[in-house]
Every structure is written in structure tokens, then in C-alpha cells.
PDB file of C-alpha atoms in Angstrom:
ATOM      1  CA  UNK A 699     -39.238  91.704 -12.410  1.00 51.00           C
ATOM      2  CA  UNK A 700     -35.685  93.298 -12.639  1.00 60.00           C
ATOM      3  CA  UNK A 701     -34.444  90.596  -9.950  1.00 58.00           C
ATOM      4  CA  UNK A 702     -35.845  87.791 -12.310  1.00 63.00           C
ATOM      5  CA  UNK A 703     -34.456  89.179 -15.332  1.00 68.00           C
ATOM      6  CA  UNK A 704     -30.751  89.312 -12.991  1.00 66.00           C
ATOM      7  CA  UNK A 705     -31.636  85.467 -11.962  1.00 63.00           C
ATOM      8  CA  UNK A 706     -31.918  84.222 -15.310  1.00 66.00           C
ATOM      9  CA  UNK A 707     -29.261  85.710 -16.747  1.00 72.00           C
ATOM     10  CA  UNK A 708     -26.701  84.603 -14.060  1.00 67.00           C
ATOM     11  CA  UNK A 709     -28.255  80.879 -14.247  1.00 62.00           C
ATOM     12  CA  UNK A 710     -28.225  80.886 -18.154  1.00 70.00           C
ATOM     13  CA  UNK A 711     -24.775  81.278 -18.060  1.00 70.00           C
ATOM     14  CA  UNK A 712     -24.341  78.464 -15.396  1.00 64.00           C
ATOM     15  CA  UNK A 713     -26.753  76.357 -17.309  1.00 62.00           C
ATOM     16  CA  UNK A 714     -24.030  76.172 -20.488  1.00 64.00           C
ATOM     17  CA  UNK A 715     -21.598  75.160 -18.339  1.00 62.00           C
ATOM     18  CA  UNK A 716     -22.681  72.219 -16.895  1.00 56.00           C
ATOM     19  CA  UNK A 717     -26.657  72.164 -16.698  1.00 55.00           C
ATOM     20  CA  UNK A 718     -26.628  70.359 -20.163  1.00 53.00           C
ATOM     21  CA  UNK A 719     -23.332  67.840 -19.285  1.00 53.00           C
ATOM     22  CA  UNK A 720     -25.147  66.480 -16.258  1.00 51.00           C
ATOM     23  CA  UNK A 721     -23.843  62.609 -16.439  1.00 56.00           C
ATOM     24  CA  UNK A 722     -20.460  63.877 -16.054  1.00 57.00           C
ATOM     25  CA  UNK A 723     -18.841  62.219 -12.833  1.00 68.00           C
ATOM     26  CA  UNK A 724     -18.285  65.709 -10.592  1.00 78.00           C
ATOM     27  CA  UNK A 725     -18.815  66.150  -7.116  1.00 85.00           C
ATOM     28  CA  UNK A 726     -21.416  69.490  -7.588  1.00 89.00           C
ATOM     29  CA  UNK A 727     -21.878  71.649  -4.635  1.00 93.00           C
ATOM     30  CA  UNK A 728     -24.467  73.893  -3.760  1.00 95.00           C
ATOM     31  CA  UNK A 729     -23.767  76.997  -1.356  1.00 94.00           C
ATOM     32  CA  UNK A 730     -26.411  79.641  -0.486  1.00 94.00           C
ATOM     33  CA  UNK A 731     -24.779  82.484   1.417  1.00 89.00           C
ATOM     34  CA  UNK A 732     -26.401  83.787   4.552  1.00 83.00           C
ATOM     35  CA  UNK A 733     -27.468  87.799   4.529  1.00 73.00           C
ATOM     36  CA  UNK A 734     -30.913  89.146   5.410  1.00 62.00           C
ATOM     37  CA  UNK A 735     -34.256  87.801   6.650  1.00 55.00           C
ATOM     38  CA  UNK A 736     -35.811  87.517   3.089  1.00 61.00           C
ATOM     39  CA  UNK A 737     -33.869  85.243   1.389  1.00 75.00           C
ATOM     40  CA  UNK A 738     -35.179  87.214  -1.834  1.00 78.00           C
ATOM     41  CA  UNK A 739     -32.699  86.948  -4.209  1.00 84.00           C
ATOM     42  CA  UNK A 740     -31.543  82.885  -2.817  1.00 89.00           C
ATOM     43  CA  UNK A 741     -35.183  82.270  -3.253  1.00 90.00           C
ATOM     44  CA  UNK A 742     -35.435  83.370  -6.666  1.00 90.00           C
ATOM     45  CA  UNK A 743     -32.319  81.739  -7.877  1.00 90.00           C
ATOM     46  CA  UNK A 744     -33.702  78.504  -6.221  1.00 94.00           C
ATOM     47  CA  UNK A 745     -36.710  78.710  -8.362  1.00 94.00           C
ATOM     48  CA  UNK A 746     -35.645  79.166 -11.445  1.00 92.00           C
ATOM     49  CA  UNK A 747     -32.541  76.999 -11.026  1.00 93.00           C
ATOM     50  CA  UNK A 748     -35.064  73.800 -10.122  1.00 95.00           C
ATOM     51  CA  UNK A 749     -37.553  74.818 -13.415  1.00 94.00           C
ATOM     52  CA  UNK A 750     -34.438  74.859 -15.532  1.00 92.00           C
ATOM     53  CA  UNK A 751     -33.504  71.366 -13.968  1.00 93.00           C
ATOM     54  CA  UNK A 752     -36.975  69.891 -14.535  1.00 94.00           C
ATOM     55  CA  UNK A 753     -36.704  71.481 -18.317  1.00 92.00           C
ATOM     56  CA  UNK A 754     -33.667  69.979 -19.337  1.00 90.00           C
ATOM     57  CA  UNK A 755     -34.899  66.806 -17.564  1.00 91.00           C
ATOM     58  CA  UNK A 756     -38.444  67.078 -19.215  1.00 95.00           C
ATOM     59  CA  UNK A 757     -39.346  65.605 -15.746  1.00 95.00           C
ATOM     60  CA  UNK A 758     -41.751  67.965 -13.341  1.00 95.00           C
ATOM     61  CA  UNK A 759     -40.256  65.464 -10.307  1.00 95.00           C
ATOM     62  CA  UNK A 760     -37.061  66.546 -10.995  1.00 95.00           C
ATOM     63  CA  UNK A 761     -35.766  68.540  -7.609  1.00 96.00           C
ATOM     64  CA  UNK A 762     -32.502  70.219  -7.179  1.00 95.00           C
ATOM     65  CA  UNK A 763     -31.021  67.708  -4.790  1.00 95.00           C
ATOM     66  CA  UNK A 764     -30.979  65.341  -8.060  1.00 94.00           C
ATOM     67  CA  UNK A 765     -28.416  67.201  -9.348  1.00 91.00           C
ATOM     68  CA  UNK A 766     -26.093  68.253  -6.547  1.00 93.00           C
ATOM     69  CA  UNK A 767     -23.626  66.103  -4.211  1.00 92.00           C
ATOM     70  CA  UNK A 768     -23.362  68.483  -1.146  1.00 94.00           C
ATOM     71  CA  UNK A 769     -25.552  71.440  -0.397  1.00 96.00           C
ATOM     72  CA  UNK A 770     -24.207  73.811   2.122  1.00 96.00           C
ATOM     73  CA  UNK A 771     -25.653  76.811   3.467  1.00 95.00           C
ATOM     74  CA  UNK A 772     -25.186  79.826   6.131  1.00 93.00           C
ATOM     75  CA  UNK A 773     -28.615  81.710   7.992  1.00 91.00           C
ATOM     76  CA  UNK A 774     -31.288  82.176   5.574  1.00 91.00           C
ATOM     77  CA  UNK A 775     -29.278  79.979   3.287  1.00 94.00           C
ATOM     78  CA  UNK A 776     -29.254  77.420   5.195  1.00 95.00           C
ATOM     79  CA  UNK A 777     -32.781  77.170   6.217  1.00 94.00           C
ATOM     80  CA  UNK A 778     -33.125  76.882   1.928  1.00 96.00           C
ATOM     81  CA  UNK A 779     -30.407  73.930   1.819  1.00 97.00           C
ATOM     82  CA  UNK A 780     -32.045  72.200   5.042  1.00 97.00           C
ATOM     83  CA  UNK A 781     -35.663  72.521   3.302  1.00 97.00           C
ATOM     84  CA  UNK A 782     -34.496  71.245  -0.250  1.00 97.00           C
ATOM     85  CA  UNK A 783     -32.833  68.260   1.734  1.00 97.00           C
ATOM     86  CA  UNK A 784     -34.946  67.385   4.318  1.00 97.00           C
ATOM     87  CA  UNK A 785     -36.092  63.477   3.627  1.00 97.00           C
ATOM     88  CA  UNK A 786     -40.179  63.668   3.527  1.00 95.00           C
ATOM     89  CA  UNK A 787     -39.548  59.802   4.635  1.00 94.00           C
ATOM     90  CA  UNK A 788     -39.379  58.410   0.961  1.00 94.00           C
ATOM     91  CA  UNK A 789     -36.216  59.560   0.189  1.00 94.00           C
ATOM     92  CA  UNK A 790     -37.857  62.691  -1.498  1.00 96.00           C
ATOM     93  CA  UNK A 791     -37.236  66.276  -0.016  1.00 97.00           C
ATOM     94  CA  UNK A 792     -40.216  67.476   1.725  1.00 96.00           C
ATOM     95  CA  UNK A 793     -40.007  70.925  -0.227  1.00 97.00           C
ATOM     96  CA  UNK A 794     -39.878  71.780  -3.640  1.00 97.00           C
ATOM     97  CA  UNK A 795     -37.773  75.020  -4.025  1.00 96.00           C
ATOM     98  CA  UNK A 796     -41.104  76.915  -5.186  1.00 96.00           C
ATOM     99  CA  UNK A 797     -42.845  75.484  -1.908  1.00 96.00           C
ATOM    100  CA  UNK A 798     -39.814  76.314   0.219  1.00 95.00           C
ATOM    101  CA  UNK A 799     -39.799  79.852  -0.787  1.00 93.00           C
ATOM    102  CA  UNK A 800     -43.907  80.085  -0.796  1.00 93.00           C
ATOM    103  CA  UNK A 801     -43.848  78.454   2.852  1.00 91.00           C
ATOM    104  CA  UNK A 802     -40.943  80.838   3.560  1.00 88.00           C
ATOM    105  CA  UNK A 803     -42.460  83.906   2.840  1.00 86.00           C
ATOM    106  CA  UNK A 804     -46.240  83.396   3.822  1.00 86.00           C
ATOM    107  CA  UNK A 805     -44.663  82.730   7.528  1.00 80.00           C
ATOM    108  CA  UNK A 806     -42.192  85.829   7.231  1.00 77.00           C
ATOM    109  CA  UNK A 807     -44.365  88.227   9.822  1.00 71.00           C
ATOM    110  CA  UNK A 808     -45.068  84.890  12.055  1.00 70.00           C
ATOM    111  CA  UNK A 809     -41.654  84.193  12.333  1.00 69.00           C
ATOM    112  CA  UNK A 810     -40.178  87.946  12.924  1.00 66.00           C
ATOM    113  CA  UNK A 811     -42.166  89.023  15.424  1.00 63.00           C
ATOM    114  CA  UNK A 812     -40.612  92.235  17.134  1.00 66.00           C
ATOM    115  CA  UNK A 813     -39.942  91.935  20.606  1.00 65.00           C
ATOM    116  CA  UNK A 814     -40.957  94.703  22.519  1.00 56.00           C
ATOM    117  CA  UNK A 815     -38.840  95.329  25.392  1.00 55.00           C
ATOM    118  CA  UNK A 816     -39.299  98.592  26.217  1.00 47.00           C
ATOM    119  CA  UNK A 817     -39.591 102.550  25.622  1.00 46.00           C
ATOM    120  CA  UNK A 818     -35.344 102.691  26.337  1.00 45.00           C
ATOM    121  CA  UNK A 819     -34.575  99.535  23.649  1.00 51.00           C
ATOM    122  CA  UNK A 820     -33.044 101.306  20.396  1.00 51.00           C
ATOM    123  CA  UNK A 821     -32.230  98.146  18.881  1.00 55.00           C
ATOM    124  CA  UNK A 822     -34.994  96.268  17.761  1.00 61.00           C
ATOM    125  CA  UNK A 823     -34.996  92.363  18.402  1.00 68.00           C
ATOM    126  CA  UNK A 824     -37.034  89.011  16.982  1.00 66.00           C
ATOM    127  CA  UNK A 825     -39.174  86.779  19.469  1.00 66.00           C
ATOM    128  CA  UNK A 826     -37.331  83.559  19.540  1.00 76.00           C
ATOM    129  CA  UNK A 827     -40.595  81.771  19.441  1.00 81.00           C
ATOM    130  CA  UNK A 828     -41.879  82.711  16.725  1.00 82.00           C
ATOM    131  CA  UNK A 829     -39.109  81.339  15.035  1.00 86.00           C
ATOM    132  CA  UNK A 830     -38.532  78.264  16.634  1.00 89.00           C
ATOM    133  CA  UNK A 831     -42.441  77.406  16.119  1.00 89.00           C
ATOM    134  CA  UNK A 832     -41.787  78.139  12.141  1.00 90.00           C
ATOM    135  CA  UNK A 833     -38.373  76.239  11.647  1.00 93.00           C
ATOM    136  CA  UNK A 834     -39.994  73.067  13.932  1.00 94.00           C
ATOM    137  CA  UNK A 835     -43.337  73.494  11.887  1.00 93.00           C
ATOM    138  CA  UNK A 836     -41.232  73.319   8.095  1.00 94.00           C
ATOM    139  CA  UNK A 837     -38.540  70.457   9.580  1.00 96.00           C
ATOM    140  CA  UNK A 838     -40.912  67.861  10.564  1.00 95.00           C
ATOM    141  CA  UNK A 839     -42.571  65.468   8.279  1.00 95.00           C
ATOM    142  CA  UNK A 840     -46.954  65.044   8.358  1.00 90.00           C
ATOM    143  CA  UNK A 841     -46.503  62.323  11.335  1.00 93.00           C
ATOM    144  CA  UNK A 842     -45.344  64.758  13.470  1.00 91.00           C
ATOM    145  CA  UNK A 843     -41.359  62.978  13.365  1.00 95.00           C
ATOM    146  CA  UNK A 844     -39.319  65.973  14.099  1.00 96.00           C
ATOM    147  CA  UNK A 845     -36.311  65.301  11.466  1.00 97.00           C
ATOM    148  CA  UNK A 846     -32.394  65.181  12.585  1.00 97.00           C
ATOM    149  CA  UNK A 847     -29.316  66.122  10.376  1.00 97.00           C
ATOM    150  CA  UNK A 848     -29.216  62.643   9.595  1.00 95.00           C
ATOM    151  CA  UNK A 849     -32.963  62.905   7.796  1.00 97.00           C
ATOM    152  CA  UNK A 850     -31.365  64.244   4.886  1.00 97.00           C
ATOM    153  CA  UNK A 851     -31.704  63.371   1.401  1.00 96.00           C
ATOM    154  CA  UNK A 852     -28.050  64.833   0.646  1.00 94.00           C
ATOM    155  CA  UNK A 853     -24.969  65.562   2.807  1.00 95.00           C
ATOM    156  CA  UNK A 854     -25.777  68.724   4.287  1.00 96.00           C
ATOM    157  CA  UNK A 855     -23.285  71.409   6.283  1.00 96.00           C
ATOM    158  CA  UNK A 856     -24.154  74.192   8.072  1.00 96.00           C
ATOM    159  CA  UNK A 857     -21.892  76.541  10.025  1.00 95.00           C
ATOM    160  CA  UNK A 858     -22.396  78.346  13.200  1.00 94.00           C
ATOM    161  CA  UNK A 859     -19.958  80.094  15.864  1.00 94.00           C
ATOM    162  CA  UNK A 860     -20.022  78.315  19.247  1.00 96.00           C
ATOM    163  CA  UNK A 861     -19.730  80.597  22.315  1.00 96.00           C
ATOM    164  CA  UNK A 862     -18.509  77.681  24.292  1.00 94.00           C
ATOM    165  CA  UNK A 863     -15.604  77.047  22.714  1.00 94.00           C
ATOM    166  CA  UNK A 864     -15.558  80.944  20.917  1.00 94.00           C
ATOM    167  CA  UNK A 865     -14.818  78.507  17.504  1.00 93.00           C
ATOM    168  CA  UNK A 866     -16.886  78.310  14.336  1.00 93.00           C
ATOM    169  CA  UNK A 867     -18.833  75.026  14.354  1.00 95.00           C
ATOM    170  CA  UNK A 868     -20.270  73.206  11.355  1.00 95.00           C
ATOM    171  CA  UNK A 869     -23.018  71.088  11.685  1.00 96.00           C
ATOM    172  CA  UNK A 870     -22.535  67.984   9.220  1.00 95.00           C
ATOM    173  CA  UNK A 871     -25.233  65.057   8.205  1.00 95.00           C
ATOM    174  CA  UNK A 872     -21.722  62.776   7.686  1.00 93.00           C
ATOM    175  CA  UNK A 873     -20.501  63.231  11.421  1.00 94.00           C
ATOM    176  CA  UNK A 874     -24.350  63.133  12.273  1.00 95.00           C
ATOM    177  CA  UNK A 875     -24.304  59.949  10.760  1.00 93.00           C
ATOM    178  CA  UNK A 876     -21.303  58.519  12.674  1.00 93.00           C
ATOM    179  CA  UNK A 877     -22.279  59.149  15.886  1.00 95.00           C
ATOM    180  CA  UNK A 878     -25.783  60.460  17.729  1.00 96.00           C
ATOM    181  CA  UNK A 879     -23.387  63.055  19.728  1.00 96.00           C
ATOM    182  CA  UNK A 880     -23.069  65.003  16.408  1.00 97.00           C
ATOM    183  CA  UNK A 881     -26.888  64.752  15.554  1.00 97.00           C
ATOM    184  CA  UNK A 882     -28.942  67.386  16.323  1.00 98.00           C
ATOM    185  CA  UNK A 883     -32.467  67.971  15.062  1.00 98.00           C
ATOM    186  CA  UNK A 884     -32.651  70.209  11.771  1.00 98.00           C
ATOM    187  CA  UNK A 885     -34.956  73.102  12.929  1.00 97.00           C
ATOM    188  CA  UNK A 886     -32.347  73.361  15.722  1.00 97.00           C
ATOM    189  CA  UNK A 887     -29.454  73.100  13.631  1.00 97.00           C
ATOM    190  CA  UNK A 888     -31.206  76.106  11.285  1.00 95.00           C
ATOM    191  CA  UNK A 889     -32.062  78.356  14.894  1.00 94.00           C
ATOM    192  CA  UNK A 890     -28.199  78.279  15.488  1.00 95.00           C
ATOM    193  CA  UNK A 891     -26.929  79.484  12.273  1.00 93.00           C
ATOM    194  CA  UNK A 892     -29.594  82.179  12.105  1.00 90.00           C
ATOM    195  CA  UNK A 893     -28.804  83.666  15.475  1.00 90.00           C
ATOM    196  CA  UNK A 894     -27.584  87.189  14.472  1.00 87.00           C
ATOM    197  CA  UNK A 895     -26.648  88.974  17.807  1.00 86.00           C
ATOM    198  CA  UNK A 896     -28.318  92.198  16.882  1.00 80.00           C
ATOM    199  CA  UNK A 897     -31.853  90.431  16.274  1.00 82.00           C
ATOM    200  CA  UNK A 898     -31.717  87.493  18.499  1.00 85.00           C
ATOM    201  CA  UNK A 899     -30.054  85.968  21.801  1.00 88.00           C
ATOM    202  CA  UNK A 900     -27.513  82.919  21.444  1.00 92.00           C
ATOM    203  CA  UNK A 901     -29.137  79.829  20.481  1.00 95.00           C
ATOM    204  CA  UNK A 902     -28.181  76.538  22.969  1.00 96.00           C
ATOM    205  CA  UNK A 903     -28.901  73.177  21.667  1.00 95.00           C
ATOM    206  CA  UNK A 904     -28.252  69.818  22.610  1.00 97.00           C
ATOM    207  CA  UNK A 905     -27.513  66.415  20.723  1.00 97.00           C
ATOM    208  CA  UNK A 906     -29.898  63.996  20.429  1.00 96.00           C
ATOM    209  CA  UNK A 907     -28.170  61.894  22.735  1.00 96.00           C
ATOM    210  CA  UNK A 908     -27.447  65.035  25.525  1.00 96.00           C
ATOM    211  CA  UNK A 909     -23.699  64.699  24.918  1.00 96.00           C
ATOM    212  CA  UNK A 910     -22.506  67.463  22.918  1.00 96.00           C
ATOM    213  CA  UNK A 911     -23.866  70.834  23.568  1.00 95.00           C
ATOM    214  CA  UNK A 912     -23.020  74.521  21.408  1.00 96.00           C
ATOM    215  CA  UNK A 913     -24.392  78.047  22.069  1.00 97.00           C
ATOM    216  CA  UNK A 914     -24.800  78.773  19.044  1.00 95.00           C
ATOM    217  CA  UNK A 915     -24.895  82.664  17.138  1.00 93.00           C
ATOM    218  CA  UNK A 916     -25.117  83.980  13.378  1.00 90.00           C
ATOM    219  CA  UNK A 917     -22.723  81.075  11.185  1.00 87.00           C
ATOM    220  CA  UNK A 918     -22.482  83.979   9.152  1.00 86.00           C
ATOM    221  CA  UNK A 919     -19.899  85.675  11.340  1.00 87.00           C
ATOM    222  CA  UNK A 920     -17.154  83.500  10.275  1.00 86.00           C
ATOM    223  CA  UNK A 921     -18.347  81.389   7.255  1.00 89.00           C
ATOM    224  CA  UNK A 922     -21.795  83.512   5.204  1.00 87.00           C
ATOM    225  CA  UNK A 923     -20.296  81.894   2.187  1.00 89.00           C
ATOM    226  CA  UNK A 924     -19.846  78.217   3.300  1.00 91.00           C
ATOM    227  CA  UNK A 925     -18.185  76.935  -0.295  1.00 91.00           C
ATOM    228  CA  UNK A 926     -14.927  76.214   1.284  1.00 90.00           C
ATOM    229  CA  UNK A 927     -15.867  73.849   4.061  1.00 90.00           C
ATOM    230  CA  UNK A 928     -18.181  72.255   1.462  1.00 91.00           C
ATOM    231  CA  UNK A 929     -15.034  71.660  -0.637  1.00 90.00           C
ATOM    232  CA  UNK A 930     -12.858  70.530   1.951  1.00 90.00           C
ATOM    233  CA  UNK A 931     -16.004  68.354   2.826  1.00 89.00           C
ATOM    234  CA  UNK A 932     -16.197  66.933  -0.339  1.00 88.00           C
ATOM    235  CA  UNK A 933     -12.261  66.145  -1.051  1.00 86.00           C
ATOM    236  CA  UNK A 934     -11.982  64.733   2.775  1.00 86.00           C
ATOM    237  CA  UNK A 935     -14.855  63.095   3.809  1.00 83.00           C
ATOM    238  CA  UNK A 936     -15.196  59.535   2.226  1.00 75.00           C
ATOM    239  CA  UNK A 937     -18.205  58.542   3.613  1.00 75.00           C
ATOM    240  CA  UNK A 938     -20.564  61.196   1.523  1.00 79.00           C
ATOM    241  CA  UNK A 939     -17.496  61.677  -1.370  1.00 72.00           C
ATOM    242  CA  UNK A 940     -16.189  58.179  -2.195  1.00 66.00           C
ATOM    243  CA  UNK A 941     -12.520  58.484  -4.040  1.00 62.00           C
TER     244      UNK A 941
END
């Protein structure tokens, strides 16, 4: 109760600052930090932020990718942005923020499973499968179609550091777009940026066309509050933000 009371206090404000002015020609970004398995206080925020939408709108098929240009988002964050965005095949995000969290935390204890690894391991770690069966389960529409960056409703960036070249890396739907070496599939993309050393080994994935490869740990590392390369997205890349 006292984190809803927070939520709609912060988003009330937001709301009277441009919730109300939404035909205004702005480039509006979305950016849900990384920070902690549960996601509770992104989730919340989600939730109420898409009822407020569908309020103001007076339309229940409102959805919070109707009212932002770029969503961006680091570990649990970016699981959020890639759910909200994900194209159900119609052009319509396969989640609903409500749904996304629901899904989200009904599959919490399936997808951090504790790897046991022996009386001598201090540290506790995650089972990589677990997760990777969750994140392919929520990124793939009812046909089975396992959905790319490019199956996005909205440009979409997500950060990671790359072992290879010891370099952040940000996955992007607009470079995804341009060529099939920069497309990855979602679930994959969301593995990568949730990799936090202490809980789970480096994630390696491969483009969809085998060219372009990244070992992938926690995007929070160098970029849990992806904003700025969602800016410098927005005022560089023509393709998703036309002059």
C-alpha cells in the first residue's frame, strides 16, 4: 500500500506535465532502470502509469507504447520495455503492463531457481534455464514465432557489456532493422542484459544471421539508467526519430 501511495504521487505530478498535453509533437522516452529481481517498484509504476493513460484516453485499449516514441530499459527494466513492445503480430504489444507484471511475478520462483553447487559455494547463483525457458516462453507470440528486436511495436534499446570486446553494447530495434547481423531474438537480447555476474554466468548469443556474436553480462554495469543512449538515440537516429 505505502509503495502505491509513493507511485501515484510521483506519476500525478508527471501526469500535469504532459499526461494531459499529449498531441504535442515531442519525442517521449521511456527508461526503466535495471536493479533487483522483482521489478516491484518498475512494475507498479507501469501499472498505474498505463490506467492513468487509458483514463485520460477514456479508452481501456489504450497501452503505454501509444504514448511513448522510444522505450529503453536495463535488466529487469528491460525485460518490462521488451514485454510492453513486443508486436503480438497485429501491431499490438503482446502484454498489457498489468499482464506483464502478473506474468512476471507468477513465474518469479520458476525463473530463479537456485543452483546448487555445492556444500563450499558461499555465493548463491540462478539456473540459467529456468530463465531462458521464462524469457523464450513471454517473447514469443501463440504460433510459437520466437520474436526478434525487429518484432517491436516501438524502437526499443537495451544495453549490455560485451566481454568480447570488454565495451558496453546496446542492442537497438533501428540497427536490427538495417541489417540481420544486428538482430537478435528478444528473449536473448533480455538474458544478456540480465546477466549479473554474482547470480549468473556470461550470456553468449548470436545474430540471427550467425554474424555478430557478444558475451554478454549485467547492462547495468555501465548503463542501469539507459536515458542517455535513449536521447542520443532519439536526436541521432533518423530512421525511428525523423527531423
Amino acid at each position: 500500500m505505502e509503495l502505491s501511495k509513493i507511485t501515484q504521487e510521483i506519476f500525478s505530478r508527471l501526469e500535469q506535465k504532459w499526461l494531459s498535453h499529449c498531441e504535442n509533437k515531442k519525442t517521449r522516452i521511456l527508461s526503466i532502470d535495471g536493479g533487483g529481481t522483482k521489478g516491484l517498484v518498475a512494475g507498479a509504476a507501469l501499472i498505474h502509469l498505463e490506467d492513468q493513460i487509458q483514463v485520460k484516453t477514456g479508452d481501456p485499449q489504450s497501452r503505454i507504447i501509444d504514448f511513448f516514441d522510444v522505450l529503453a530499459g536495463t535488466g529487469i527494466g528491460a525485460i518490462f520495455a521488451a514485454m510492453l513492445t513486443a508486436d503480438a503480430g497485429n501491431g499490438r504489444p503482446l502484454f498489457t503492463a498489468r499482464d506483464a507484471v502478473k506474468f512476471l511475478q507468477e513465474k518469479q520462483s520458476e525463473m530463479f531457481k537456485v543452483k546448487h553447487g555445492g556444500i563450499f559455494r558461499r555465493s548463491r547463483r540462478f539456473s540459467s534455464k529456468s530463465i531462458d525457458k521464462f524469457l523464450k516462453e513471454a517473447l514469443s507470440r501463440e504460433n510459437g514465432k520466437v520474436l526478434t528486436l525487429k518484432n517491436t511495436c516501438k524502437p526499443l534499446l537495451i544495453p549490455c557489456y560485451d566481454l568480447n570486446s570488454s565495451a558496453p553494447f546496446v542492442f537497438s530495434r533501428a540497427d536490427a532493422s538495417e541489417t540481420p547481423s544486428f538482430d537478435f531474438e528478444l528473449w536473448k537480447v533480455c538474458r544478456a542484459t540480465s546477466a549479473t555476474p554474482s547470480l549468473f554466468n556470461p550470456f553468449h548469443l548470436i545474430s540471427i544471421d550467425g554474424k555478430m556474436s557478444c558475451l554478454a553480462i549485467d547492462g547495468g554495469l555501465v548503463m542501469n539508467n539507459p536515458t542517455g543512449a535513449a536521447v542520443t538515440h532519439a536526436l541521432h537516429n533518423k530512421r525511428d526519430s525523423p527531423p
